[in-house]
mmCIF file of C-alpha atoms in Angstrom:
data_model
loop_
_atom_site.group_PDB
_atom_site.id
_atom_site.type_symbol
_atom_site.label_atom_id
_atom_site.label_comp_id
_atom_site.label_asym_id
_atom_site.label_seq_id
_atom_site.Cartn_x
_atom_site.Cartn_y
_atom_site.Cartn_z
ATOM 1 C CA UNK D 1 1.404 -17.151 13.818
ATOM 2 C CA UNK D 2 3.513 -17.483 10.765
ATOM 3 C CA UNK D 3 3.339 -15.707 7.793
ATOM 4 C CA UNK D 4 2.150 -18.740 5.897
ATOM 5 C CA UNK D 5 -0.963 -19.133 8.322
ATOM 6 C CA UNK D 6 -1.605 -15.759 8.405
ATOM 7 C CA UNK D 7 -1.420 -15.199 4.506
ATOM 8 C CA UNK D 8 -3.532 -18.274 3.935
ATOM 9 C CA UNK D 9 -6.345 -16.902 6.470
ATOM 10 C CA UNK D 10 -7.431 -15.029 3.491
ATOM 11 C CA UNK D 11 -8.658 -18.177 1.570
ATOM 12 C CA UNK D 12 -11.758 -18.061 3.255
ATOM 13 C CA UNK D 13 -13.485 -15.987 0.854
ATOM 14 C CA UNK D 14 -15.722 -14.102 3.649
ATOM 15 C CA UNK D 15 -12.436 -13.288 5.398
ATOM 16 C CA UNK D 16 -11.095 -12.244 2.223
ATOM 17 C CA UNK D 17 -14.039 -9.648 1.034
ATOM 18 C CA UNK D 18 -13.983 -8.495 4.535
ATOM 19 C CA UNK D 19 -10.423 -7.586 4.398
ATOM 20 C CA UNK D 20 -10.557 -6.262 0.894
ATOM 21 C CA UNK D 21 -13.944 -3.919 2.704
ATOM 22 C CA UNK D 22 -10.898 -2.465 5.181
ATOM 23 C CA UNK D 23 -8.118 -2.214 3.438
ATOM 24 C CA UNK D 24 -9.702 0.055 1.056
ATOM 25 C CA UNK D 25 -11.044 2.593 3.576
ATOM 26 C CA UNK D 26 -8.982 5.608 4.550
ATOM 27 C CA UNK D 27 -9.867 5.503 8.333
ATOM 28 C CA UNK D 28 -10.976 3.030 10.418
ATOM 29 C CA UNK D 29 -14.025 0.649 9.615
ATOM 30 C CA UNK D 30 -16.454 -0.540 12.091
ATOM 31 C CA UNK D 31 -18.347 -4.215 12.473
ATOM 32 C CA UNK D 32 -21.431 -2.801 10.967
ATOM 33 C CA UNK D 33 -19.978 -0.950 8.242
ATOM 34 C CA UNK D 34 -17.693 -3.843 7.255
ATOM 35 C CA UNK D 35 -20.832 -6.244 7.642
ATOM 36 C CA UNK D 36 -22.819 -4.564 4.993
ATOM 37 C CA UNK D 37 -20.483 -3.404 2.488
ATOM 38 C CA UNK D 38 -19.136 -7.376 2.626
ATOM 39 C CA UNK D 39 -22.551 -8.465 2.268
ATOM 40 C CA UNK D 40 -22.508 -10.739 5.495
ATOM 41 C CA UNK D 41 -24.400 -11.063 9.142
ATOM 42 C CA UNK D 42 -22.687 -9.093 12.001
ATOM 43 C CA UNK D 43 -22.162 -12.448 13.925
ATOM 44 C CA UNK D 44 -20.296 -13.773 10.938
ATOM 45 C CA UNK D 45 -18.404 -10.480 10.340
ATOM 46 C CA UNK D 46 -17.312 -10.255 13.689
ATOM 47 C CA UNK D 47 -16.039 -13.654 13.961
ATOM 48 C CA UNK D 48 -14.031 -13.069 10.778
ATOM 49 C CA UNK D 49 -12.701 -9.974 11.787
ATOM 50 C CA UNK D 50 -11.429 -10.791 14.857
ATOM 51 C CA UNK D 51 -9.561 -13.570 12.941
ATOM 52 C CA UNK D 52 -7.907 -11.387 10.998
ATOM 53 C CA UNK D 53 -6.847 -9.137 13.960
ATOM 54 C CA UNK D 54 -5.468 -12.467 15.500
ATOM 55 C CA UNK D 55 -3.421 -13.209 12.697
ATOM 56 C CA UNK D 56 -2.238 -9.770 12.149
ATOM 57 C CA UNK D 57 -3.574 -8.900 8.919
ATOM 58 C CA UNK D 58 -5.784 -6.007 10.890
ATOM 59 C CA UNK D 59 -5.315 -4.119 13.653
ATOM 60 C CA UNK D 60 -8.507 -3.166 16.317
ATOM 61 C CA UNK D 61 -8.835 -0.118 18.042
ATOM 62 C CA UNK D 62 -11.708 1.259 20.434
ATOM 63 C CA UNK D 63 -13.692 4.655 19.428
ATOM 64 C CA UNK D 64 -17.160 6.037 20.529
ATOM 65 C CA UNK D 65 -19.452 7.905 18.073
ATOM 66 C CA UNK D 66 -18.490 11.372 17.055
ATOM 67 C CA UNK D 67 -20.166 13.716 19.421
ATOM 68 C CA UNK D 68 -20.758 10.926 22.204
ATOM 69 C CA UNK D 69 -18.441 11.559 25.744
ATOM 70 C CA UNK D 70 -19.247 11.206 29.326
ATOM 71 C CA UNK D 71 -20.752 8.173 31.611
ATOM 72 C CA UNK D 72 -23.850 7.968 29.278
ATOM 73 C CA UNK D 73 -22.218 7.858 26.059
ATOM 74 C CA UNK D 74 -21.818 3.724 25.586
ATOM 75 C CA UNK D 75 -19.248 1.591 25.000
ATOM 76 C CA UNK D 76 -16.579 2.323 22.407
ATOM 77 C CA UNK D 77 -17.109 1.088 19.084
ATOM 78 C CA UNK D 78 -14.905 -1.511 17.656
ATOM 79 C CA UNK D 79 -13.126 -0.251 14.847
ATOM 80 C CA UNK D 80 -11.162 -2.268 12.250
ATOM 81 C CA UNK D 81 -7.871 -1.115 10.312
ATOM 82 C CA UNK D 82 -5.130 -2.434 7.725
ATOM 83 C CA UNK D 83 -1.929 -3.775 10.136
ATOM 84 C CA UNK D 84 1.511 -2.016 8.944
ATOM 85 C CA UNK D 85 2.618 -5.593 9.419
ATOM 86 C CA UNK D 86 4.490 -7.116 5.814
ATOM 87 C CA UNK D 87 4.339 -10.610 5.334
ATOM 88 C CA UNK D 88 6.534 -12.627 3.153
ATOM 89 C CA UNK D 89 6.312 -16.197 1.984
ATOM 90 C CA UNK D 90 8.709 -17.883 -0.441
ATOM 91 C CA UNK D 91 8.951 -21.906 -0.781
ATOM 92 C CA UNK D 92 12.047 -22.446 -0.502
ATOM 93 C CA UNK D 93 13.212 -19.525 1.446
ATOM 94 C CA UNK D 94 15.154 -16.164 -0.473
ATOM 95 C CA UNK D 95 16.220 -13.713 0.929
ATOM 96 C CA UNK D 96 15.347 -11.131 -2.024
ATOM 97 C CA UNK D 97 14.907 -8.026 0.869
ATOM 98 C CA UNK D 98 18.640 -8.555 1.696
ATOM 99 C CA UNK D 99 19.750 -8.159 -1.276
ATOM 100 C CA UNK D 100 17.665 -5.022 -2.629
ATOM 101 C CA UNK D 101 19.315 -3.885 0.565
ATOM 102 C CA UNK D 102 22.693 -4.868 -0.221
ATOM 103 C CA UNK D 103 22.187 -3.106 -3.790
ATOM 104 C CA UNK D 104 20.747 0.126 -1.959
ATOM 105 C CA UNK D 105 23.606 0.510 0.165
ATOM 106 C CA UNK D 106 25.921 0.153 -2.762
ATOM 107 C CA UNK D 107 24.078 3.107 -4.708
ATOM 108 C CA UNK D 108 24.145 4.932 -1.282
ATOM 109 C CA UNK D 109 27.540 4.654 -0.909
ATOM 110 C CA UNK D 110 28.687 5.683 -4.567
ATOM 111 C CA UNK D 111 29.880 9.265 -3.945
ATOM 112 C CA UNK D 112 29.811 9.922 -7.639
ATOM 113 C CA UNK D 113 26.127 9.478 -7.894
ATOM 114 C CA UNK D 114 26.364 7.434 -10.751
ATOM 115 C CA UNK D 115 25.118 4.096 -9.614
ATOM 116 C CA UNK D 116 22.258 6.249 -8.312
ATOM 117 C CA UNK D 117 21.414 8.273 -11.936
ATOM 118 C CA UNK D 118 22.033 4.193 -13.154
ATOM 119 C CA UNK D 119 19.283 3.196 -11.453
ATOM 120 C CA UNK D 120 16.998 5.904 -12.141
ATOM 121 C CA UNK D 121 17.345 5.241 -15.811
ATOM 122 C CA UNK D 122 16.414 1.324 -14.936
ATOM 123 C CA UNK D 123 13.655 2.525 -13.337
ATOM 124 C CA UNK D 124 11.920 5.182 -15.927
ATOM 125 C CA UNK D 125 12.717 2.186 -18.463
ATOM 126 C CA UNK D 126 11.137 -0.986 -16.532
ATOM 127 C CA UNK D 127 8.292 2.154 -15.919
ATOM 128 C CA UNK D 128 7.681 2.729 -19.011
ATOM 129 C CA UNK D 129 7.518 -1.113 -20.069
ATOM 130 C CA UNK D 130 4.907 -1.964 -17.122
ATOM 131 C CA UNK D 131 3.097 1.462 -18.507
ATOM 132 C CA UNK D 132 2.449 0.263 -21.910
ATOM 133 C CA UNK D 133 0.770 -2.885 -20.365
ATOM 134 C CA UNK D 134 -2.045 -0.790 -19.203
ATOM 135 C CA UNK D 135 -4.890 1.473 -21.223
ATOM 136 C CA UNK D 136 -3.091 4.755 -22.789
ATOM 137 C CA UNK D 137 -3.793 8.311 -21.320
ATOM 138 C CA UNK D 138 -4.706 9.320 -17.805
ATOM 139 C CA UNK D 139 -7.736 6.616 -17.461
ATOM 140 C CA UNK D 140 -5.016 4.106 -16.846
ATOM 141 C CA UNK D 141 -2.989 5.360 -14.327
ATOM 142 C CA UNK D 142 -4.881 4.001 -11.407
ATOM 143 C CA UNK D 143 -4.981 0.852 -12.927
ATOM 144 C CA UNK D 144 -1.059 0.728 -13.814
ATOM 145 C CA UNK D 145 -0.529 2.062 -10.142
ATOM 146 C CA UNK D 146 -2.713 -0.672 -8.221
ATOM 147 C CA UNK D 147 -1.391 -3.278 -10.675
ATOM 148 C CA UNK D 148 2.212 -2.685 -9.270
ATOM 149 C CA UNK D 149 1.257 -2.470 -5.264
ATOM 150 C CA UNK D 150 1.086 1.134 -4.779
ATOM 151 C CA UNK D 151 -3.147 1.326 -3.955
ATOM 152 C CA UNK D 152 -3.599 5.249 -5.406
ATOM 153 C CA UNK D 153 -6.322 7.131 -4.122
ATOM 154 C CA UNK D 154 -7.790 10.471 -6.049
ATOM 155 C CA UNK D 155 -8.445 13.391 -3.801
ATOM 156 C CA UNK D 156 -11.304 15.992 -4.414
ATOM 157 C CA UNK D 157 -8.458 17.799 -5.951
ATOM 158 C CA UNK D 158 -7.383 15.497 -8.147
ATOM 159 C CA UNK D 159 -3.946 14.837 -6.889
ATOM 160 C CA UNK D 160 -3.552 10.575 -6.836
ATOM 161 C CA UNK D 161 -1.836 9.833 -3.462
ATOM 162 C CA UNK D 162 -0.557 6.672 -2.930
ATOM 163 C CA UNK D 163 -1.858 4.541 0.464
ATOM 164 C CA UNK D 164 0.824 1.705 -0.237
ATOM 165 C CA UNK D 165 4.672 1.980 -0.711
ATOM 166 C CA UNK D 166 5.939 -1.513 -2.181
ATOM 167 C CA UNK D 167 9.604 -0.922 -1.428
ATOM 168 C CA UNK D 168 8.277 0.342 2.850
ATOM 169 C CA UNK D 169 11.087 -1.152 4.431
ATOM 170 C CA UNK D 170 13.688 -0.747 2.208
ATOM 171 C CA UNK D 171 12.779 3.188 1.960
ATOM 172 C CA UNK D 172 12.886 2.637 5.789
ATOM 173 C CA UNK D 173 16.467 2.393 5.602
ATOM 174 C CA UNK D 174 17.526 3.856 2.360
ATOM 175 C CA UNK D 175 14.667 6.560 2.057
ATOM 176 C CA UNK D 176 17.032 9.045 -0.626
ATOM 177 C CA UNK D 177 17.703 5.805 -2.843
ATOM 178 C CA UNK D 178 14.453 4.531 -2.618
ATOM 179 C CA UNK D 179 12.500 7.505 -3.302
ATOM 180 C CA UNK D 180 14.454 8.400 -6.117
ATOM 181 C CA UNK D 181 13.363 4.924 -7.922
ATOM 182 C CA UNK D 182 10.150 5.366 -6.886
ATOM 183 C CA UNK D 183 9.906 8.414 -8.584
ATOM 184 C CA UNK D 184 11.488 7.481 -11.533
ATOM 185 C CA UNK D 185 9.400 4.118 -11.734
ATOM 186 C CA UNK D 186 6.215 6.353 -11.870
ATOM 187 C CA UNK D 187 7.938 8.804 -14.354
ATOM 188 C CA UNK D 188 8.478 5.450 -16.265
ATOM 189 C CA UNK D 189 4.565 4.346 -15.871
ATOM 190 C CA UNK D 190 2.942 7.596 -16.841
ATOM 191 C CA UNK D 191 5.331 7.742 -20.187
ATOM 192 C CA UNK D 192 4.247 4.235 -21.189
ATOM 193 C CA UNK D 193 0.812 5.290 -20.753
ATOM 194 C CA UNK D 194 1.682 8.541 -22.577
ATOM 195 C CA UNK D 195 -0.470 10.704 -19.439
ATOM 196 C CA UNK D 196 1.352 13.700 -20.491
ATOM 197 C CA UNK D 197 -1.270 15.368 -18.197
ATOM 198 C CA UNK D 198 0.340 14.183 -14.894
ATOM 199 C CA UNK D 199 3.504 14.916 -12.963
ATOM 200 C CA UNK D 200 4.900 12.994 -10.127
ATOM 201 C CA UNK D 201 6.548 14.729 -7.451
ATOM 202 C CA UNK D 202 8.015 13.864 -4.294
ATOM 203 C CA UNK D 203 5.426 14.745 -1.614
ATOM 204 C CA UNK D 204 5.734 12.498 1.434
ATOM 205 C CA UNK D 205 3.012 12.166 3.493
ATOM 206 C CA UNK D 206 2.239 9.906 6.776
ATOM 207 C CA UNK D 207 0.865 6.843 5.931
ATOM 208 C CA UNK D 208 1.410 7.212 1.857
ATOM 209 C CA UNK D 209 4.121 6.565 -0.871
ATOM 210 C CA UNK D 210 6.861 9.748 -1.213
ATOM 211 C CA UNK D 211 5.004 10.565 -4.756
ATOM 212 C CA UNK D 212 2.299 12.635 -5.450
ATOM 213 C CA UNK D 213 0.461 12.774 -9.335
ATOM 214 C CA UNK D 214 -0.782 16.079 -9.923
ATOM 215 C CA UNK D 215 -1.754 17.755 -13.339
ATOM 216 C CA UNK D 216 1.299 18.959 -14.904
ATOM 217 C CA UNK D 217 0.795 22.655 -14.691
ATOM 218 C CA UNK D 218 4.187 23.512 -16.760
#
């Protein structure tokens, strides 16, 4: 499937909602969950789901019930998950991945680390611009964050983590560069929003964005 068709699945606003239900969960989602927090039938949320596994938008996996083992325990649940699949559609084709990669390997390869503190200072300053979009003080972050890909999440101890990286396969390759902007873009956001209660760090973590916001405890 290409990534037209598979992008365009989610005009079916069912498919959509029930995507949107997954995507937003930290671990895997099962047919009955994503049923009723879509709003929909089983039937019609298991057809839809399984469409979106097909066209790689979801991922499937097979899990009993905590607690359940043995012969008498049932047959694995169906569970539901966001695909690390990226999908990319651009009429007429660009090629805009090649060249943030060309321009990565060029700040990679400066050995006076100028291009790199160059960038940094784009990045705090295109940050900062995006940040003053938004709502001022720490009420807006999540809603700066989301607005620019990153999907933050607020633990029970109030650190925001970030479930999405927009830059994933470029910090594949070019993880010191891309960090670094990262960082600096989100130094750039919470200064526009003037959330002079929040520091990002770098603080990778599987599955999340290489910055943590915690309180600023200096």
């Amino acid at each position: 499937m290409t990534d037209l068709s598979s992008v365009s699945s989610l005009d079916d606003p069912v498919r959509r909602r029930l995507y949107e239900v997954v995507r937003e969960r930290t671990e895997p989602v099962g047919r009955d969950e994503a049923a009723a927090a879509a709003g929909v039938g089983r039937a019609l949320a298991v057809y839809h789901l399984d469409k979106l596994v097909e066209a790689g938008l979801l991922t499937a996996s097979y899990q009993r019930p905590p607690g359940r083992s043995g012969p008498g325990a049932g047959r694995p649940a169906k569970l539901y998950a966001r695909s690390d699949r990226e999908f990319a559609v651009t009429v007429p084709p660009r090629e805009y991945e090649l060249a943030a990669r060309l321009l990565a390997q060029a700040v990679e390869s400066d050995p006076s680390g100028q291009s790199q503190a160059a960038l940094l200072d784009a990045a705090r300053q295109l940050g900062a611009e995006l940040g003053s979009r938004f709502h001022r003080g720490d009420e807006g972050v999540e809603g700066a964050l989301a607005g620019q890909g990153y999907e933050p999440r607020r633990g029970d101890d109030g650190v925001i983590r970030l479930r999405n990286c927009p830059f994933h396969q470029l910090a594949e390759q070019y993880r010191n560069v891309t960090c670094g902007m990262n960082l600096g873009l989100i130094q750039g956001i919470l200064a526009g929003l003037g959330a002079d209660g929040l520091r990002p760090v770098l603080d990778p973590q599987p599955g999340h964005c290489c910055v943590a916001i915690g309180a600023d405890q200096r």
